[in-house]
Coordinates of C-alpha atoms in Angstrom, one line a residue:
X1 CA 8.2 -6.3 -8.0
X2 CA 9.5 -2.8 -8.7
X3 CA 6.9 -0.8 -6.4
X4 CA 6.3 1.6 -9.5
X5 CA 4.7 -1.4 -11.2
X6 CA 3.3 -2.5 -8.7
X7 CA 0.9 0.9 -8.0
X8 CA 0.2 0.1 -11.6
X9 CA -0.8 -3.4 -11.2
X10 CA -3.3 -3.0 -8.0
X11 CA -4.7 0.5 -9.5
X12 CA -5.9 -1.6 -12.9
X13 CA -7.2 -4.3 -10.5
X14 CA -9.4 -1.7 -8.7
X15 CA -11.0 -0.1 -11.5
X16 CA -11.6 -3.8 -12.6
X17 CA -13.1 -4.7 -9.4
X18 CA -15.0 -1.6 -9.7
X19 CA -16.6 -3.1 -13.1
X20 CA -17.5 -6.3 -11.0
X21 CA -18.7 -4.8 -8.2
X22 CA -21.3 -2.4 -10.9
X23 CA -22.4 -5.4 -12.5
X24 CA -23.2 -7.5 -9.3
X25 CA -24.9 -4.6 -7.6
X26 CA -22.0 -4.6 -4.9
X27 CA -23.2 -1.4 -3.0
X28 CA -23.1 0.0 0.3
X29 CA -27.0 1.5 1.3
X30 CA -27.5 4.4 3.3
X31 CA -29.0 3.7 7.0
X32 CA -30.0 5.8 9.7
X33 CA -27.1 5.0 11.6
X34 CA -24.3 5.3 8.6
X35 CA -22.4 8.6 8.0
X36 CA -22.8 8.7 4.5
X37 CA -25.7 9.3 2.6
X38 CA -25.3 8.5 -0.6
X39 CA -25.5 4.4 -2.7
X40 CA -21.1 3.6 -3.2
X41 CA -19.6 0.2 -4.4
X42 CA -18.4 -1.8 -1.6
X43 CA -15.8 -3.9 -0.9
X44 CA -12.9 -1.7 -2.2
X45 CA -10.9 -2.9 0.4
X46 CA -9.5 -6.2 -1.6
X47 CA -6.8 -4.1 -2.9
X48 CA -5.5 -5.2 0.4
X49 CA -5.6 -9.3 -0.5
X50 CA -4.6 -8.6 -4.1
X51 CA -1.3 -6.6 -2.6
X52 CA -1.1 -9.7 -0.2
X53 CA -1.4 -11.9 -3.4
X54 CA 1.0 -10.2 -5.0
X55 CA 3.5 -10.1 -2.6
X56 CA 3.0 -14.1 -2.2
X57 CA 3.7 -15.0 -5.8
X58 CA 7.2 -13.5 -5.3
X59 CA 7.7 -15.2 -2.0
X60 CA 5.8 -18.8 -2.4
X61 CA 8.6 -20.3 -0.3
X62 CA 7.4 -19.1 2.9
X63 CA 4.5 -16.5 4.5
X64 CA 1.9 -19.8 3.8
X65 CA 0.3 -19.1 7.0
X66 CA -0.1 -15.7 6.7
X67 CA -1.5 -15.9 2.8
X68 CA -3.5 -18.1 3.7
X69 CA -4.6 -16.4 7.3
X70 CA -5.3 -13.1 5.2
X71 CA -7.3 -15.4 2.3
X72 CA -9.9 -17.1 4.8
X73 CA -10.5 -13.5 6.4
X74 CA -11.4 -12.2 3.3
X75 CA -13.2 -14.6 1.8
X76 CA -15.6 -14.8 4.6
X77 CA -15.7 -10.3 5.1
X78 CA -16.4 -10.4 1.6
X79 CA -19.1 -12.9 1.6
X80 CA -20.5 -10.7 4.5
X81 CA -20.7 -7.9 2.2
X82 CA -22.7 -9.5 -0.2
X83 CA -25.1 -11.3 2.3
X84 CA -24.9 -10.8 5.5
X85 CA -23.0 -14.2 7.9
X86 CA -24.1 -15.1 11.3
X87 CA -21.5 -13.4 13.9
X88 CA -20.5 -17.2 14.8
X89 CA -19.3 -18.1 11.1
X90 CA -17.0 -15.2 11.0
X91 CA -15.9 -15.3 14.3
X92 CA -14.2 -18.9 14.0
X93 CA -13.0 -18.0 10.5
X94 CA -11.1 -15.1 12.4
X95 CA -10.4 -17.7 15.2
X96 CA -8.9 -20.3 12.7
X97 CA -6.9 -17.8 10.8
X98 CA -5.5 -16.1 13.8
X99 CA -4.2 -19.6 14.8
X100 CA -2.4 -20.3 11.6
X101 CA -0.3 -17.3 12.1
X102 CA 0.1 -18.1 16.1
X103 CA 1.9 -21.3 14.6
X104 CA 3.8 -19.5 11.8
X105 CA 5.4 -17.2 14.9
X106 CA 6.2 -20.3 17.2
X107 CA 3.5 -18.8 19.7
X108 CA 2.6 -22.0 21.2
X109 CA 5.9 -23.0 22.2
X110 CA 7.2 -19.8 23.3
X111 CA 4.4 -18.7 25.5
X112 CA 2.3 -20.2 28.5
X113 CA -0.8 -20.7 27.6
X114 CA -2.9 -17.9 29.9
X115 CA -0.6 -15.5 27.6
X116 CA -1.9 -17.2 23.9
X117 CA -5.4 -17.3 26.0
X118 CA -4.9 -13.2 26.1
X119 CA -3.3 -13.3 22.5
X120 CA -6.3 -14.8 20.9
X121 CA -9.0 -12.0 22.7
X122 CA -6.5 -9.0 21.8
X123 CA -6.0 -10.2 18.2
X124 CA -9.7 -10.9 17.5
X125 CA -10.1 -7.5 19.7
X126 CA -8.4 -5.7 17.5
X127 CA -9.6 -7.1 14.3
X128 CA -13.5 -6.4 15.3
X129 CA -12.3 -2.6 16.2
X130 CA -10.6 -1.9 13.4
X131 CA -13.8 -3.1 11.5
X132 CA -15.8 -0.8 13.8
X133 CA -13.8 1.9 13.4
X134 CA -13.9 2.0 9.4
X135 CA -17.1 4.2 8.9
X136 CA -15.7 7.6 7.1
X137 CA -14.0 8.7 3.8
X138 CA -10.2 8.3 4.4
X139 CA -9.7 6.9 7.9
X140 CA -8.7 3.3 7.4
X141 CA -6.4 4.0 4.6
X142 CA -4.7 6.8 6.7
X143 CA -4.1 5.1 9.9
X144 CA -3.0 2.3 7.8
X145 CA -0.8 4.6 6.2
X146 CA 0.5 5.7 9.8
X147 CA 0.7 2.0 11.7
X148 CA 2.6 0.5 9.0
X149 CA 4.9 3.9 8.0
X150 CA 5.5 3.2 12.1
X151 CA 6.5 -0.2 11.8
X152 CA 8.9 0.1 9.0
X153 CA 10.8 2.8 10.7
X154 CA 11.4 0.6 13.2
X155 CA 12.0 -2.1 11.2
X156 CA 14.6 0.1 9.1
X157 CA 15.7 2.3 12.0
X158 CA 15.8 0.3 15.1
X159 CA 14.8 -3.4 14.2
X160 CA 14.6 -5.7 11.7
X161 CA 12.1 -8.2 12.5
X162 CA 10.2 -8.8 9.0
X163 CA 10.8 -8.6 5.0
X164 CA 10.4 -4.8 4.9
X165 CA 8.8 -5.1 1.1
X166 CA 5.6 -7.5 3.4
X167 CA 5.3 -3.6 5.2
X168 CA 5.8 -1.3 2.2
X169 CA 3.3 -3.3 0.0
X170 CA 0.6 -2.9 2.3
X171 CA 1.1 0.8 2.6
X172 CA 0.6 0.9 -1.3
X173 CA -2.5 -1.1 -1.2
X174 CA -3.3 1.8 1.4
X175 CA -2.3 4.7 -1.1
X176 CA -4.3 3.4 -4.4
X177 CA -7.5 2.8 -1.9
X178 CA -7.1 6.1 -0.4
X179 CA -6.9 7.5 -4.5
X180 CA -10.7 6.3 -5.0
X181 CA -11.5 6.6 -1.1
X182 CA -10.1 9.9 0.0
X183 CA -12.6 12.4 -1.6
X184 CA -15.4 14.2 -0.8
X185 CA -17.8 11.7 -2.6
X186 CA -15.9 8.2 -2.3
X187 CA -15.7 6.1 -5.3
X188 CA -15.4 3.1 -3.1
X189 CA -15.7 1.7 0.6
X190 CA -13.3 -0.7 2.2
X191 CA -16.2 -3.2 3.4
X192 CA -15.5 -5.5 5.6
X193 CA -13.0 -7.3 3.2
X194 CA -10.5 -4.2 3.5
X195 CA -10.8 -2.9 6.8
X196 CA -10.3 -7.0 8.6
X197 CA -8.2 -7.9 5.5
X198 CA -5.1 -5.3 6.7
X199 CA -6.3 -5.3 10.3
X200 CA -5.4 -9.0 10.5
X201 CA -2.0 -8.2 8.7
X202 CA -1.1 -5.5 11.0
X203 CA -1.8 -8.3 13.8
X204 CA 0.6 -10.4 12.2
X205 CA 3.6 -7.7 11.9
X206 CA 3.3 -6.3 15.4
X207 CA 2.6 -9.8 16.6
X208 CA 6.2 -10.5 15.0
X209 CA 7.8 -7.3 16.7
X210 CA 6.7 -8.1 20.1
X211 CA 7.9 -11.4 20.1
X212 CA 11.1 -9.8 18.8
X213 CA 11.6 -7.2 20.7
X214 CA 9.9 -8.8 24.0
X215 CA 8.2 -5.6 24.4
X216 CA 4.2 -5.0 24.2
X217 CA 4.4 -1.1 23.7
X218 CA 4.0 -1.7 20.0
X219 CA 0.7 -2.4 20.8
X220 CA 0.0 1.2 21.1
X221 CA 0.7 2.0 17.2
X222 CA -3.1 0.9 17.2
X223 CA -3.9 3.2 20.7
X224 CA -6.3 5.9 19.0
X225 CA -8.6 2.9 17.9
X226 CA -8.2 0.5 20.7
X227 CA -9.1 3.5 23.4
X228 CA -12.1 4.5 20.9
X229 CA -13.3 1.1 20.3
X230 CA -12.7 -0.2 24.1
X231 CA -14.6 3.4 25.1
X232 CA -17.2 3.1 22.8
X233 CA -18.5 -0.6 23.5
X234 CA -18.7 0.5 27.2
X235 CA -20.8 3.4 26.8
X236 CA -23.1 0.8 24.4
X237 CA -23.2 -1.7 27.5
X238 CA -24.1 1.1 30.1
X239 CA -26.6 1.9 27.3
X240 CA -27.7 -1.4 27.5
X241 CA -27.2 -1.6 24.0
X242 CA -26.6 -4.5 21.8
X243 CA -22.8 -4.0 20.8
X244 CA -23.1 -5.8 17.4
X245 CA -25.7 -3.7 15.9
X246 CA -24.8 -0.6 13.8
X247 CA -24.9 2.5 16.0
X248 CA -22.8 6.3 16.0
X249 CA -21.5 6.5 19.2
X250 CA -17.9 6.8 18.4
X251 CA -16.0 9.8 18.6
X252 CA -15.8 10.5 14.8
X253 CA -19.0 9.2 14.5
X254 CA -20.0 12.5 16.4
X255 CA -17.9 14.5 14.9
X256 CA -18.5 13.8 11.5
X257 CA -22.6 13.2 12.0
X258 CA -23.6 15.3 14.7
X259 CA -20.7 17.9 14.1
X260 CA -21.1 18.1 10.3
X261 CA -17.1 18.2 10.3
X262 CA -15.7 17.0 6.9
X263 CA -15.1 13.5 7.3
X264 CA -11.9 13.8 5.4
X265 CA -10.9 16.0 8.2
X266 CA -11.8 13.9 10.8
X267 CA -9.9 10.8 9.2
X268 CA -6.4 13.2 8.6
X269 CA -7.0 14.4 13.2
X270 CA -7.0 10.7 13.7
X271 CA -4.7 9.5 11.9
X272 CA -2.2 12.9 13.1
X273 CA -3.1 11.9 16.4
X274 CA -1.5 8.4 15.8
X275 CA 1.6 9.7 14.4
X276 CA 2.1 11.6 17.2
X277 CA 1.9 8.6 19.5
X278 CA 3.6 6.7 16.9
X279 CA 6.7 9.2 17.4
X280 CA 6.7 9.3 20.8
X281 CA 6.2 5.5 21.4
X282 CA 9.3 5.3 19.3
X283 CA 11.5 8.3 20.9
X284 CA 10.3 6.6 24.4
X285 CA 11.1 2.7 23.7
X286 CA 13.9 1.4 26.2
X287 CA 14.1 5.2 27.7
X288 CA 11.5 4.8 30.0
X289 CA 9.4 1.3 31.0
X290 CA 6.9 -0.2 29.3
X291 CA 4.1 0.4 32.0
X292 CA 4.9 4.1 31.7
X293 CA 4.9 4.7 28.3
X294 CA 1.0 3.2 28.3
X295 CA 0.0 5.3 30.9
X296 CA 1.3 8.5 29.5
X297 CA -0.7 7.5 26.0
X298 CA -3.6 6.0 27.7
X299 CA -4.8 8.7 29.7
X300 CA -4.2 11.5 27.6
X301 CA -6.5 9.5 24.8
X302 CA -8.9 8.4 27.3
X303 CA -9.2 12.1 29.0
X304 CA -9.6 13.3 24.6
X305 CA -12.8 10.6 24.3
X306 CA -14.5 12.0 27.0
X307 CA -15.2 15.1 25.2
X308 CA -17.5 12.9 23.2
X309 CA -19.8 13.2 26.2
X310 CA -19.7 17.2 26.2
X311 CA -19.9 17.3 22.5
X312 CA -22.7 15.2 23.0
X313 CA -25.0 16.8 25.8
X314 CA -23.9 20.2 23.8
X315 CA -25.7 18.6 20.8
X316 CA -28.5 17.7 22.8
X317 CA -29.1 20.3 24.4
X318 CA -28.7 22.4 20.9
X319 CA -31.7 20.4 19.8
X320 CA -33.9 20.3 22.5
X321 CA -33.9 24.4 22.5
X322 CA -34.8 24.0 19.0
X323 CA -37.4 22.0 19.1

């Protein structure tokens, strides 16, 4: 499908959705802990299964594990964002559709087992952060915009390891949510249903280019929100918090709640920061090794979260001399 048409085709199917969504009360409330304040239609986000869909009906002779991977994830994140699902239902719903595209890559026969062990807890990982991490105006379609502009540079540039229209049709679903998303009062969220929806496709794509390029450092195309998810759920445990409750203890959570900083700016420094990673990930691949490359991202990002802390006991601090 001409990409022209395309754009055309998922924007008509979001302002329907938007009708459906108005008529069943599909909403996103307001709580303490959110960093929004006012009632938006949820669930914008299944622009990314339509685009999925779409891309499917064009290419029913193959990519049946991965429709139907991405169709059970968001079937069940959907259902969760009409009425809530116990943690275990969706859990082995990610667990199941994570295996389906394990055997569509050949993962069981081409790895030991401790390795698809360590697959399986990255993958879900990864799918549960990038959840976590969809909280603001703009920032899940923008570091979509990023990891997959990322991959198909290297899938055009330096190799090709998948059907580059599976990468470019995701990065449109990512432009017509960001139309209705990107603003200062969103039309839309992604709900659950968009945020694990392309999380689980970017799994499957750099799942596809490690295996290709028997290299793990495309892993870090996802580094800003694995070190700010991984950071984040172990300040919640020295908390002694419970992890799986809503909270706003991630770095934009601070800077866009405790900060006031426009959360459309705080989405665009994210998803910069990624590109710059992105870039160098890409300038760095088979100049330097592997275990290298990680630190030199890893520490830097870890060393920028920690000015959560200061920005924290600055904010703190600010309040107590108020009060």
């Amino acid at each position: 499908m001409e990409y022209t048409i395309l754009g055309i085709v998922l924007m008509i199917i979001m302002l329907l959705y938007f009708k459906v969504a108005d008529h069943f009360n599909i909403i996103d409330k307001p709580n303490q802990r959110s960093s929004h304040t006012e009632i938006t239609l949820r669930g914008g986000g299944i622009i990314f299964w339509f685009s999925a869909l779409l891309y499917f009906a064009q290419h029913i002779q193959n990519n049946y594990f991965f429709f139907t991977g991405i169709t059970l994830v968001s079937l069940v994140s959907f259902w969760d964002d009409v009425q809530s699902l116990s943690n275990k239902i969706r859990i082995s719903i990610h667990f199941l559709a994570i295996t389906l595209i394990f055997y569509d890559l050949d993962l069981f026969h081409l790895m030991p087992i401790w390795v698809v062990v360590i697959a399986y807890v990255l993958a879900i990982g990864l799918i549960n952060a990038y959840n976590f991490m969809d909280g603001i105006n703009g920032i899940t379609g923008f570091y979509t915009l990023v990891v997959m502009g990322s991959l198909l540079y290297i899938n055009t540039k330096k190799q090709l390891f998948i059907d580059g229209a599976l990468i470019k049709y995701a990065m449109l679903a990512s432009l017509v949510f960001l139309f209705f998303n990107y603003r200062k009062k969103a039309k839309c969220f992604a709900g659950d249903v968009g945020s694990i929806a392309i999380a689980f496709w970017i799994i499957y794509l750099v799942a596809k280019l490690i295996l290709v390029t028997e290299s793990l450092i495309w892993l870090l195309f996802l580094a800003v929100y694995g070190v700010d998810a991984v950071c984040t759920i172990l300040h919640r445990l020295y908390l002694k918090q419970n992890i799986f409750e809503a909270h706003r203890l991630h770095l934009y959570q601070v800077l866009s709640n405790e900060y006031k900083i426009q959360h459309r700016l705080v989405s665009l420094f994210y998803a910069l920061v990624q590109t710059g990673i992105s870039f160098l990930v890409i300038f760095l691949y088979q100049k330097v090794q592997d275990a290298i490359i990680f630190l030199i991202v890893i520490l830097p990002l870890i060393f920028l979260y920690s000015s959560k802390f200061y920005l924290l006991n600055k904010s703190n601090l600010r309040l107590n001399h108020g009060a």
